[in-house]
Coordinates of C-alpha atoms and ligand atoms in Angstrom, one line a residue:
M1 CA 53.7 26.6 6.8
K2 CA 50.6 28.4 8.1
V3 CA 49.1 31.5 6.5
S4 CA 49.8 34.4 8.7
P5 CA 49.2 38.1 8.5
E6 CA 52.9 38.6 7.7
D7 CA 52.4 36.6 4.4
P8 CA 53.3 38.7 1.4
P9 CA 50.3 40.0 -0.5
V10 CA 49.1 37.9 -3.5
P11 CA 50.8 39.5 -6.5
G12 CA 48.1 38.3 -8.9
F13 CA 45.5 40.3 -7.0
A14 CA 47.7 43.3 -6.5
S15 CA 48.3 43.6 -10.2
L16 CA 44.6 43.9 -10.9
G17 CA 44.7 47.4 -9.4
L18 CA 42.7 46.7 -6.2
A19 CA 43.3 48.8 -3.1
G20 CA 45.8 47.5 -0.5
P21 CA 43.3 46.4 2.2
L22 CA 41.4 44.4 -0.3
V23 CA 44.5 42.6 -1.6
A24 CA 45.4 41.9 2.1
A25 CA 41.9 40.6 2.7
V26 CA 42.1 38.0 -0.1
A27 CA 45.6 37.1 1.0
A28 CA 44.4 36.5 4.5
L29 CA 41.7 34.2 3.1
G30 CA 44.4 32.2 1.5
Y31 CA 43.5 33.0 -2.1
E32 CA 46.7 32.5 -4.2
E33 CA 45.7 34.0 -7.4
P34 CA 42.6 35.4 -9.1
T35 CA 40.2 33.0 -10.9
P36 CA 39.6 33.5 -14.6
I37 CA 36.4 35.4 -14.1
Q38 CA 38.1 37.6 -11.5
R39 CA 41.1 38.3 -13.8
E40 CA 38.7 39.3 -16.6
A41 CA 36.0 41.2 -14.7
I42 CA 37.9 43.1 -12.0
P43 CA 39.9 45.5 -14.2
S44 CA 36.8 46.6 -16.2
L45 CA 34.7 47.1 -13.1
L46 CA 37.5 49.1 -11.5
E47 CA 37.4 51.4 -14.6
G48 CA 33.8 52.0 -13.9
R49 CA 32.5 50.1 -16.9
D50 CA 29.2 48.2 -16.9
L51 CA 29.6 44.5 -17.4
V52 CA 27.8 41.3 -18.4
A53 CA 29.5 38.1 -17.5
Q54 CA 28.7 34.4 -18.0
A55 CA 29.8 32.7 -14.8
A56 CA 28.2 30.0 -12.6
T57 CA 28.5 29.4 -8.9
G58 CA 31.9 28.1 -8.0
T59 CA 33.9 30.3 -10.4
G60 CA 34.7 33.0 -7.8
K61 CA 32.1 35.4 -9.3
T62 CA 31.2 36.9 -5.9
A63 CA 34.7 38.2 -5.3
A64 CA 34.8 39.3 -9.0
F65 CA 32.0 41.9 -8.3
A66 CA 32.5 42.4 -4.6
L67 CA 36.2 43.5 -4.7
P68 CA 35.8 46.3 -7.3
L69 CA 32.6 47.4 -5.6
L70 CA 34.4 47.6 -2.3
D71 CA 37.3 49.4 -3.9
R72 CA 35.0 52.0 -5.4
L73 CA 33.1 52.6 -2.1
T74 CA 36.2 52.9 0.0
R75 CA 37.9 55.3 -2.5
E76 CA 34.9 57.5 -3.1
G77 CA 33.4 57.5 0.4
G78 CA 36.7 57.5 2.2
S79 CA 36.4 55.4 5.4
R80 CA 33.7 57.5 7.0
G81 CA 31.8 54.3 7.9
P82 CA 28.1 53.9 7.5
V83 CA 25.9 56.9 7.9
A84 CA 22.6 56.2 9.5
G85 CA 19.6 56.5 7.2
S86 CA 21.7 57.7 4.2
G87 CA 20.6 55.0 1.8
A88 CA 22.5 52.2 0.1
R89 CA 25.5 52.9 -2.1
A90 CA 25.6 49.4 -3.5
L91 CA 22.8 46.8 -4.1
V92 CA 23.3 43.2 -5.0
L93 CA 20.1 41.5 -6.2
V94 CA 20.1 37.7 -5.9
P95 CA 17.4 35.1 -6.5
T96 CA 17.2 33.3 -3.2
R97 CA 17.4 33.7 0.5
E98 CA 20.3 31.3 0.8
L99 CA 22.2 33.2 -1.8
A100 CA 21.5 36.5 -0.1
M101 CA 23.0 35.2 3.1
Q102 CA 25.9 33.6 1.4
V103 CA 26.7 36.6 -0.7
A104 CA 26.4 39.0 2.2
E105 CA 28.7 36.8 4.2
A106 CA 31.3 36.7 1.4
V107 CA 31.1 40.5 0.9
H108 CA 31.5 41.0 4.6
K109 CA 34.7 38.8 4.5
Y110 CA 36.2 40.8 1.6
A111 CA 35.2 44.1 3.3
K112 CA 37.3 43.3 6.4
G113 CA 39.6 46.2 6.9
T114 CA 37.1 48.7 5.4
R115 CA 34.4 50.1 7.6
L116 CA 31.6 49.2 5.1
A117 CA 28.5 47.6 6.5
V118 CA 26.6 44.9 4.6
V119 CA 23.0 44.0 5.2
P120 CA 21.1 41.0 3.7
L121 CA 17.4 41.4 3.0
Y122 CA 15.3 38.4 2.3
G123 CA 11.8 37.1 2.7
G124 CA 10.7 34.8 5.6
A125 CA 12.6 36.9 8.2
P126 CA 11.2 39.5 10.5
M127 CA 10.8 42.9 8.8
D128 CA 11.6 45.0 11.9
Q129 CA 15.0 43.5 12.3
Q130 CA 15.9 44.3 8.7
V131 CA 14.5 47.8 9.1
R132 CA 16.6 48.5 12.2
A133 CA 19.7 47.3 10.4
L134 CA 19.0 49.6 7.5
R135 CA 18.4 52.5 9.8
R136 CA 21.8 52.0 11.4
G137 CA 23.2 52.6 8.0
A138 CA 24.1 50.0 5.4
E139 CA 26.2 50.9 2.5
I140 CA 25.9 47.5 0.8
V141 CA 22.6 45.8 0.6
V142 CA 22.2 42.2 -0.7
A143 CA 18.6 41.5 -1.4
T144 CA 16.1 39.2 -3.0
P145 CA 14.0 41.2 -5.5
G146 CA 10.7 40.6 -3.6
R147 CA 11.9 41.7 -0.2
G148 CA 14.0 44.5 -1.7
L149 CA 11.0 46.0 -3.4
D150 CA 9.0 45.6 -0.2
H151 CA 11.5 47.8 1.7
L152 CA 11.7 50.2 -1.2
R153 CA 7.9 50.7 -1.1
R154 CA 7.9 51.2 2.6
G155 CA 10.7 53.8 2.3
T156 CA 13.0 51.8 4.5
L157 CA 15.4 51.1 1.6
V158 CA 16.6 54.2 -0.2
L159 CA 18.4 53.9 -3.6
S160 CA 18.5 57.5 -4.7
A161 CA 22.3 57.7 -4.1
L162 CA 23.1 54.2 -5.4
E163 CA 26.5 53.9 -7.0
V164 CA 26.7 50.2 -7.9
L165 CA 24.0 47.7 -8.9
I166 CA 24.8 44.0 -9.3
L167 CA 22.3 41.5 -10.8
D168 CA 23.7 38.1 -9.6
E169 CA 22.4 34.9 -11.1
A170 CA 20.2 37.0 -13.4
D171 CA 19.0 33.9 -15.3
E172 CA 17.7 32.3 -12.2
M173 CA 16.0 35.6 -11.1
L174 CA 14.2 35.6 -14.4
D175 CA 13.2 31.9 -14.1
M176 CA 11.7 32.7 -10.7
G177 CA 9.6 35.4 -12.3
F178 CA 11.4 38.4 -10.8
A179 CA 11.7 40.4 -14.1
E180 CA 9.1 43.0 -13.2
D181 CA 10.4 43.4 -9.6
I182 CA 13.9 44.0 -11.0
D183 CA 12.6 46.6 -13.4
A184 CA 10.8 48.3 -10.6
I185 CA 13.8 48.4 -8.4
V186 CA 16.1 49.6 -11.1
A187 CA 13.7 52.4 -11.9
K188 CA 14.4 53.8 -8.4
T189 CA 18.1 54.1 -8.9
P190 CA 20.1 56.9 -10.5
A191 CA 21.1 56.5 -14.2
T192 CA 24.7 57.3 -13.2
R193 CA 25.1 54.0 -11.4
Q194 CA 27.5 51.3 -12.5
T195 CA 25.7 48.0 -13.3
A196 CA 27.0 44.5 -13.6
L197 CA 25.0 41.4 -14.5
F198 CA 26.1 37.8 -13.9
A199 CA 24.3 34.7 -15.4
A200 CA 25.3 31.1 -15.7
T201 CA 23.7 30.8 -19.1
W202 CA 23.0 33.0 -22.1
A203 CA 19.5 33.4 -23.3
P204 CA 17.8 36.1 -25.3
R205 CA 15.9 37.3 -22.2
I206 CA 19.3 37.9 -20.5
A207 CA 20.3 40.0 -23.4
A208 CA 17.0 41.9 -23.1
I209 CA 17.4 42.7 -19.5
A210 CA 21.1 43.7 -20.1
G211 CA 19.9 45.9 -22.9
R212 CA 17.4 47.6 -20.6
H213 CA 19.6 48.3 -17.6
L214 CA 23.2 48.4 -18.7
T215 CA 25.1 51.0 -20.7
N216 CA 27.7 49.8 -23.3
P217 CA 28.7 46.9 -21.1
V218 CA 31.9 44.9 -21.4
R219 CA 30.9 41.3 -22.2
I220 CA 32.9 38.4 -20.6
T221 CA 32.6 34.8 -21.4
I222 CA 35.4 32.8 -20.0
A223 CA 36.9 31.3 -23.2
R224 CA 36.6 27.6 -23.4
E225 CA 39.7 25.8 -24.5
K226 CA 38.7 23.5 -27.3
R227 CA 39.9 20.0 -26.4
P228 CA 39.4 17.2 -28.9
A229 CA 37.5 14.2 -27.4
G230 CA 39.6 11.4 -26.3
K231 CA 42.5 13.6 -25.5
L232 CA 42.0 13.1 -21.8
P233 CA 43.8 10.3 -20.1
R234 CA 41.8 7.2 -19.1
V235 CA 40.2 8.6 -16.0
R236 CA 37.0 7.5 -14.3
Q237 CA 35.2 10.6 -13.3
V238 CA 32.9 10.6 -10.3
A239 CA 31.2 13.4 -8.3
Y240 CA 29.4 13.4 -5.0
I241 CA 27.0 16.1 -4.1
V242 CA 27.7 17.1 -0.5
S243 CA 27.2 20.3 1.6
R244 CA 30.2 22.1 2.9
A245 CA 29.6 20.9 6.5
Q246 CA 29.6 17.3 5.2
K247 CA 32.8 17.6 3.3
P248 CA 35.4 16.4 5.8
A249 CA 33.4 13.3 6.6
A250 CA 32.6 12.7 3.0
L251 CA 36.3 12.9 2.1
G252 CA 37.1 10.4 4.8
R253 CA 34.5 8.0 3.5
V254 CA 35.8 8.4 -0.1
L255 CA 39.4 7.8 1.0
D256 CA 38.4 4.7 3.0
F257 CA 36.4 3.3 0.1
E258 CA 38.9 4.0 -2.6
A259 CA 42.0 3.3 -0.5
P260 CA 44.1 5.3 -2.9
K261 CA 47.8 4.4 -3.3
S262 CA 48.5 8.0 -3.8
A263 CA 46.1 10.9 -4.1
I264 CA 46.2 14.6 -4.6
V265 CA 43.4 16.5 -2.9
F266 CA 42.9 19.9 -4.4
C267 CA 41.6 22.8 -2.3
R268 CA 41.0 26.4 -3.3
T269 CA 42.9 28.2 -0.6
R270 CA 46.0 27.9 1.6
L271 CA 43.9 28.0 4.7
E272 CA 41.8 25.2 3.5
V273 CA 44.9 23.2 2.6
D274 CA 46.3 23.6 6.1
E275 CA 43.1 22.9 7.9
L276 CA 42.3 19.8 5.8
T277 CA 45.8 18.4 6.2
D278 CA 45.5 18.8 10.0
T279 CA 42.1 17.1 10.0
L280 CA 43.3 14.2 7.9
N281 CA 46.5 13.7 9.9
A282 CA 44.5 13.9 13.2
H283 CA 42.5 11.0 11.9
G284 CA 45.4 8.9 10.9
Y285 CA 45.6 9.6 7.2
G286 CA 49.1 10.4 6.1
A287 CA 48.6 13.8 4.5
H288 CA 51.1 16.5 3.5
A289 CA 50.3 20.1 2.6
L290 CA 51.6 21.9 -0.4
H291 CA 50.8 25.6 -1.1
G292 CA 52.4 28.8 -2.2
G293 CA 52.7 30.1 1.4
M294 CA 55.4 27.5 2.2
V295 CA 59.0 28.2 1.7
Q296 CA 60.7 26.4 -1.2
K297 CA 62.6 24.1 1.1
Q298 CA 59.4 22.8 2.7
R299 CA 57.8 22.3 -0.6
D300 CA 60.7 20.4 -2.0
R301 CA 60.6 18.1 1.1
V302 CA 56.9 17.4 0.7
M303 CA 57.3 16.8 -3.1
Q304 CA 60.2 14.4 -2.4
A305 CA 58.2 12.4 0.1
F306 CA 55.3 12.2 -2.3
R307 CA 57.4 11.2 -5.2
A308 CA 59.2 8.6 -3.1
E309 CA 55.7 7.3 -2.3
Q310 CA 56.2 7.9 1.4
A311 CA 53.2 10.2 1.6
E312 CA 49.9 8.9 0.4
I313 CA 48.0 12.1 0.3
L314 CA 49.1 15.5 -1.0
V315 CA 46.7 18.3 -0.1
A316 CA 47.5 21.2 -2.5
T317 CA 46.4 24.4 -4.1
D318 CA 46.3 24.7 -7.9
V319 CA 49.2 27.1 -7.9
A320 CA 51.5 24.9 -5.8
A321 CA 50.6 21.8 -7.8
R322 CA 51.3 23.6 -11.1
G323 CA 54.8 22.3 -11.8
L324 CA 54.0 18.9 -10.3
D325 CA 55.3 16.1 -12.5
I326 CA 54.3 13.0 -10.7
E327 CA 53.7 9.7 -12.5
H328 CA 52.0 7.6 -9.9
V329 CA 48.9 9.5 -8.8
S330 CA 46.0 7.1 -8.6
H331 CA 43.4 9.6 -7.4
V332 CA 42.7 13.2 -7.9
I333 CA 40.2 14.5 -5.5
N334 CA 38.6 17.9 -5.9
Y335 CA 37.7 18.9 -2.4
D336 CA 36.3 22.0 -3.9
V337 CA 35.0 22.5 -7.4
P338 CA 37.7 24.2 -9.4
S339 CA 37.3 27.8 -10.5
A340 CA 36.9 27.0 -14.1
P341 CA 36.3 23.8 -16.2
E342 CA 39.8 24.3 -17.7
V343 CA 41.3 24.1 -14.2
Y344 CA 39.4 20.8 -13.6
V345 CA 41.0 19.4 -16.8
H346 CA 44.4 20.5 -15.6
R347 CA 43.9 19.0 -12.2
I348 CA 42.8 15.6 -13.5
G349 CA 45.6 15.5 -16.0
R350 CA 47.7 14.5 -12.9
T351 CA 46.2 11.1 -12.9
G352 CA 45.9 8.3 -15.4
R353 CA 49.3 9.1 -16.8
I354 CA 51.2 6.7 -19.1
G355 CA 48.2 4.5 -19.8
R356 CA 47.3 3.8 -16.1
E357 CA 43.7 4.1 -15.0
G358 CA 43.1 7.1 -12.8
V359 CA 40.2 8.2 -10.8
A360 CA 39.0 11.8 -10.5
I361 CA 36.5 12.5 -7.7
T362 CA 34.8 15.8 -7.1
L363 CA 33.0 16.8 -4.0
A364 CA 30.5 19.4 -5.4
G365 CA 28.1 21.6 -3.5
P366 CA 24.4 21.3 -4.1
R367 CA 24.5 24.4 -6.3
E368 CA 27.4 23.3 -8.3
H369 CA 25.7 20.8 -10.6
R370 CA 25.9 23.2 -13.5
F371 CA 29.7 23.3 -13.2
L372 CA 29.8 19.5 -13.6
R373 CA 27.8 19.9 -16.8
S374 CA 30.1 22.4 -18.2
V375 CA 33.1 20.2 -17.5
E376 CA 31.3 17.4 -19.3
T377 CA 30.7 19.7 -22.3
L378 CA 34.4 20.7 -22.3
T379 CA 35.8 17.2 -22.0
R380 CA 33.0 15.4 -23.8
Q381 CA 33.2 12.7 -21.2
P382 CA 30.6 11.9 -18.6
I383 CA 30.9 12.5 -14.9
E384 CA 29.0 10.0 -12.9
V385 CA 27.1 11.6 -10.0
L386 CA 27.0 9.0 -7.2
T387 CA 25.8 8.8 -3.7
L388 CA 28.4 8.5 -1.0
P389 CA 29.5 5.0 -0.1
T390 CA 27.7 3.8 3.0
V391 CA 29.3 2.1 5.9
A392 CA 27.7 -1.1 4.6
D393 CA 29.4 -0.4 1.2
L394 CA 32.7 0.0 2.9
R395 CA 32.2 -3.3 4.8
A396 CA 31.3 -5.1 1.6
R397 CA 34.3 -3.7 -0.1
R398 CA 36.6 -4.8 2.7
F399 CA 35.1 -8.3 2.7
E400 CA 35.6 -8.5 -1.0
A401 CA 39.3 -7.5 -0.6
T402 CA 39.7 -10.2 2.1
R403 CA 38.0 -12.8 -0.1
Q404 CA 40.3 -12.0 -3.0
A405 CA 43.4 -12.1 -0.9
L406 CA 42.4 -15.6 0.4
G407 CA 41.6 -16.8 -3.1
A408 CA 45.0 -15.7 -4.2
Q409 CA 46.6 -17.5 -1.3
L410 CA 44.7 -20.7 -2.0
A411 CA 45.7 -20.6 -5.6
E412 CA 49.4 -20.0 -4.6
G413 CA 49.4 -22.9 -2.1
G414 CA 52.4 -23.3 0.2
F415 CA 50.5 -23.5 3.4
D416 CA 51.1 -27.2 4.3
D417 CA 52.8 -26.2 7.5
M418 CA 49.5 -24.7 8.7
R419 CA 47.6 -28.0 8.2
T420 CA 49.0 -29.3 11.6
I421 CA 47.4 -26.3 13.3
V422 CA 44.1 -27.0 11.6
D423 CA 44.4 -30.7 12.4
A424 CA 45.0 -30.0 16.1
L425 CA 42.1 -27.5 16.3
A426 CA 39.8 -29.9 14.4
Q427 CA 39.8 -32.2 17.5
D428 CA 37.6 -29.6 19.2
F429 CA 36.0 -27.5 16.5
E430 CA 34.3 -27.7 13.2
V431 CA 36.6 -27.1 10.3
L432 CA 34.3 -24.5 8.8
D433 CA 34.5 -22.6 12.1
I434 CA 38.2 -22.8 12.2
A435 CA 38.4 -21.4 8.7
A436 CA 36.0 -18.6 9.6
A437 CA 38.0 -17.7 12.7
A438 CA 41.2 -17.6 10.6
V439 CA 39.5 -15.4 8.0
K440 CA 38.3 -13.1 10.8
M441 CA 41.8 -12.7 12.0
I442 CA 43.3 -11.7 8.7
H443 CA 40.3 -9.5 7.9
D444 CA 40.6 -7.6 11.2
A445 CA 44.4 -7.3 10.7
S446 CA 44.0 -5.9 7.1
D447 CA 41.2 -3.6 8.4
K448 CA 43.7 -2.1 10.8
E449 CA 46.3 -1.9 8.0
M450 CA 43.8 0.2 6.1
G451 CA 44.6 2.5 8.8
A452 CA 42.6 5.7 9.4
A453 CA 40.1 6.3 12.1
P454 CA 36.8 7.4 10.6
L455 CA 36.4 11.1 10.0
E456 CA 33.1 10.9 11.8
P457 CA 31.5 12.4 13.7
E458 CA 32.1 15.3 11.5
P459 CA 35.0 17.4 12.6
R460 CA 34.2 21.2 12.5
F461 CA 37.1 23.0 11.0
E462 CA 37.0 26.0 13.3
A463 CA 36.5 24.1 16.6
R464 CA 38.2 20.8 16.0
P465 CA 38.9 19.1 19.4
A466 CA 42.5 18.2 20.1
P467 CA 42.8 15.0 18.1
A468 CA 45.2 13.2 20.4
K469 CA 42.4 11.7 22.5
R470 CA 42.6 9.1 19.8
P471 CA 46.4 8.4 19.6
R472 CA 47.6 8.3 16.1
S473 CA 49.6 5.2 16.9
Q474 CA 46.3 3.5 17.4
A475 CA 44.6 5.1 14.4
S476 CA 47.4 4.2 12.0
P477 CA 49.3 1.3 13.3
R478 CA 51.7 1.2 10.4
Q479 CA 53.5 4.2 11.5
L480 CA 54.9 4.0 15.0
S481 CA 55.1 0.3 15.4
E482 CA 57.8 0.2 12.8
S483 CA 59.9 2.6 14.7
G484 CA 60.2 0.6 18.0
D485 CA 59.7 2.3 21.4
V486 CA 58.1 5.7 21.7
A487 CA 58.8 8.6 24.0
L488 CA 56.7 11.6 25.0
L489 CA 58.0 15.2 24.5
R490 CA 56.4 18.1 26.3
I491 CA 56.6 21.3 24.2
S492 CA 55.8 24.7 25.6
G493 CA 53.1 26.7 23.9
G494 CA 49.7 25.2 23.5
R495 CA 46.1 26.1 22.5
R496 CA 46.3 29.6 23.9
A497 CA 49.3 30.3 21.7
G498 CA 47.3 29.1 18.7
V499 CA 49.4 26.0 18.3
R500 CA 47.7 23.3 16.2
P501 CA 48.8 19.7 15.5
G502 CA 49.9 20.7 12.0
D503 CA 52.3 23.3 13.5
L504 CA 54.0 20.6 15.5
V505 CA 54.1 18.1 12.7
G506 CA 55.5 20.9 10.4
A507 CA 58.1 22.0 12.9
I508 CA 59.2 18.4 13.7
A509 CA 59.2 17.1 10.1
G510 CA 60.7 20.3 8.8
E511 CA 63.3 21.2 11.4
A512 CA 64.5 17.8 12.5
D513 CA 64.1 16.5 8.9
V514 CA 62.2 13.4 9.9
S515 CA 59.2 12.0 8.1
S516 CA 55.9 13.2 9.6
G517 CA 54.8 9.6 9.5
V518 CA 56.9 8.8 12.5
I519 CA 55.1 11.3 14.7
G520 CA 52.5 9.7 16.9
A521 CA 49.7 11.1 19.1
I522 CA 49.6 14.8 19.6
T523 CA 47.8 16.3 22.5
I524 CA 47.3 20.0 22.7
A525 CA 46.7 21.4 26.2
D526 CA 46.1 25.1 27.1
D527 CA 49.8 26.0 27.6
H528 CA 51.7 23.1 26.2
A529 CA 51.6 20.1 23.9
V530 CA 52.7 16.5 24.2
V531 CA 53.9 14.7 21.2
E532 CA 54.7 11.0 20.8
V533 CA 57.9 10.4 18.9
P534 CA 60.2 7.4 18.3
E535 CA 62.7 6.9 21.1
G536 CA 65.6 6.9 18.7
L537 CA 64.7 10.4 17.5
V538 CA 64.3 12.1 20.8
A539 CA 67.7 13.8 20.9
R540 CA 67.4 15.0 17.3
I541 CA 63.9 16.3 17.6
T542 CA 64.6 18.0 20.9
A543 CA 67.6 19.8 19.5
A544 CA 65.9 20.9 16.4
L545 CA 62.8 22.2 18.2
S546 CA 64.8 24.0 20.8
A547 CA 66.5 26.0 18.0
T548 CA 63.3 27.0 16.2
R549 CA 60.1 28.9 16.8
I550 CA 56.5 27.7 16.7
K551 CA 53.9 30.3 16.0
G552 CA 56.6 32.9 16.3
Q553 CA 57.6 31.8 19.8
K554 CA 60.8 30.1 21.1
V555 CA 59.8 26.8 22.7
S556 CA 61.2 24.6 25.4
V557 CA 61.1 20.9 25.0
R558 CA 61.5 18.2 27.6
R559 CA 61.0 14.6 27.8
I560 CA 58.2 13.3 30.0
T561 CA 59.1 10.3 32.1
D562 CA 56.9 7.3 32.1
G563 CA 54.8 8.3 35.1
A564 CA 53.4 11.2 33.1
A565 CA 52.7 9.2 30.0
S566 CA 49.0 9.7 30.1
G567 CA 49.5 13.1 28.6
P568 CA 48.7 16.6 29.7
R569 CA 46.0 17.4 32.2
Ligands
AMP601 P1 31.7 31.8 -5.8 O1 31.7 31.4 -7.3 O2 31.7 33.3 -5.7 O3 30.5 31.2 -5.1 O4 33.0 31.3 -5.1 C1 33.3 29.9 -4.9 C2 34.3 29.7 -3.8 O5 35.6 30.0 -4.3 C3 34.1 30.4 -2.6 O6 34.3 29.5 -1.5 C4 35.3 31.5 -2.5 O7 35.7 31.7 -1.2 C5 36.3 30.8 -3.4 N1 37.2 31.7 -4.1 C6 36.8 32.8 -4.8 N2 37.9 33.4 -5.4 C7 39.0 32.6 -5.1 C8 40.4 32.6 -5.4 N3 40.9 33.6 -6.2 N4 41.2 31.7 -5.0 C9 40.7 30.7 -4.2 N5 39.4 30.6 -3.9 C10 38.5 31.5 -4.3

């Protein structure tokens, strides 16, 4: 279920003509197929053509230029590695310091497996550090125009052997007044270079800069599917602007507030699907992963559980969700902004079917506003940008739910039996207090029913603590309590073997063919794990796990007797 280095390469990327290590790098990142801009841009760039493309942040444009650039540098330069002081072979100009860091980091990720060095240059950081990095040899430089020009004038950046120039977010660079700096930088590069320009919007000044610096470019605009207004199902569309680090907590808040009956949460990559599913499950939400890296049998099982409404949350990639025909999805949540407006429309088509109201929620990054606007243009329907519900909002919402439930009960009647209790208590207490105490009891009970432990403080994906400190049976009382007594199983292989809660849930649910909802607290220690399972399933789960491998290793399973029930030490 996890993405591993043995995963087959992504055929979509391989068919674009990229070199093997690059195809492997994107597969390892969990990308299932190229985004529209990648599919269009990569082949032309690999042919060596100049290119102008209209693409905003969130479309996958960084990989669209970085992969062909890396392909070219590895093919032509071999793998000699950076040569000190030899000058840059590729230059990416970006408008801001943040983008310089972000693009350099992305290029570095895609360059894994090549020996190419990437250096970001931006203002507000010490010059000497950047100079040292350049002296060590940097084949790929990602720079803001101002700082780039500064280095060029000092002679610390040399562009006389430049092979590839990328103008990223060119419209924004022009808005920020960098036109002359860009011209001055380009003037220092050889005319033989390949040049690509990316902009989110088209304006005559973009055409002008393209005319000055590009030669017979291929022009790409990702075609917009024309969709008549009103064709979309009845879907309430909402977006929250949140940074990447806030996303897990924001999703938890949204899930708590919306309390969806059944939701699909879309992620971009397999890795993200796996990690998010683990995080959600560790906090007591019943989530199942669905992505192209899973074998068909696993996928079928997940789909079945979701269709049978046993799983509330399906976390999926677009590719895996493609053939999904599910009638009852109440919420579609875009954990990441999709790679194109059309993909958004496709995703939200999963909710609001057959006349039901659906809700589409997008967690967009601060730079992804523009994407939301282009979706609005495409669908001709508004997306409301809201602030995240606060804890007070959640509380108010739950109070309201309790009030409504009580109202319904009062209207229905049939509680005469209870009057004797009220009468008895009324000897000692005010009737209003008795009523308030009763309301508190049902409110607290339904709060627990709502289940999940809050996803705060923010879990960090990379270094998430073992979740079992908070037993899942406690976080989500619906699950284990229905299954009677629980037992603890000690399973060999722990944190050091790379075992994560999701691996155990996957192995138990998959191999013993039991619903993951029956699995309780999971504690991962260094060399083993302890899992809480229903007493009645101990034999079946033990037999199934003993016959399988987790993270490639055979495991031994034994039951822990009561004295050791406090878990691993
Ligand atoms: P960008 O538009 O370059 O800022 O990319 C937006 C996000 O999409 C980044 O987080 C990338 O890692 C991710 N991404 C880029 N290409 C793909 C792909 N083919 N499949 C899944 N995710 C992708």
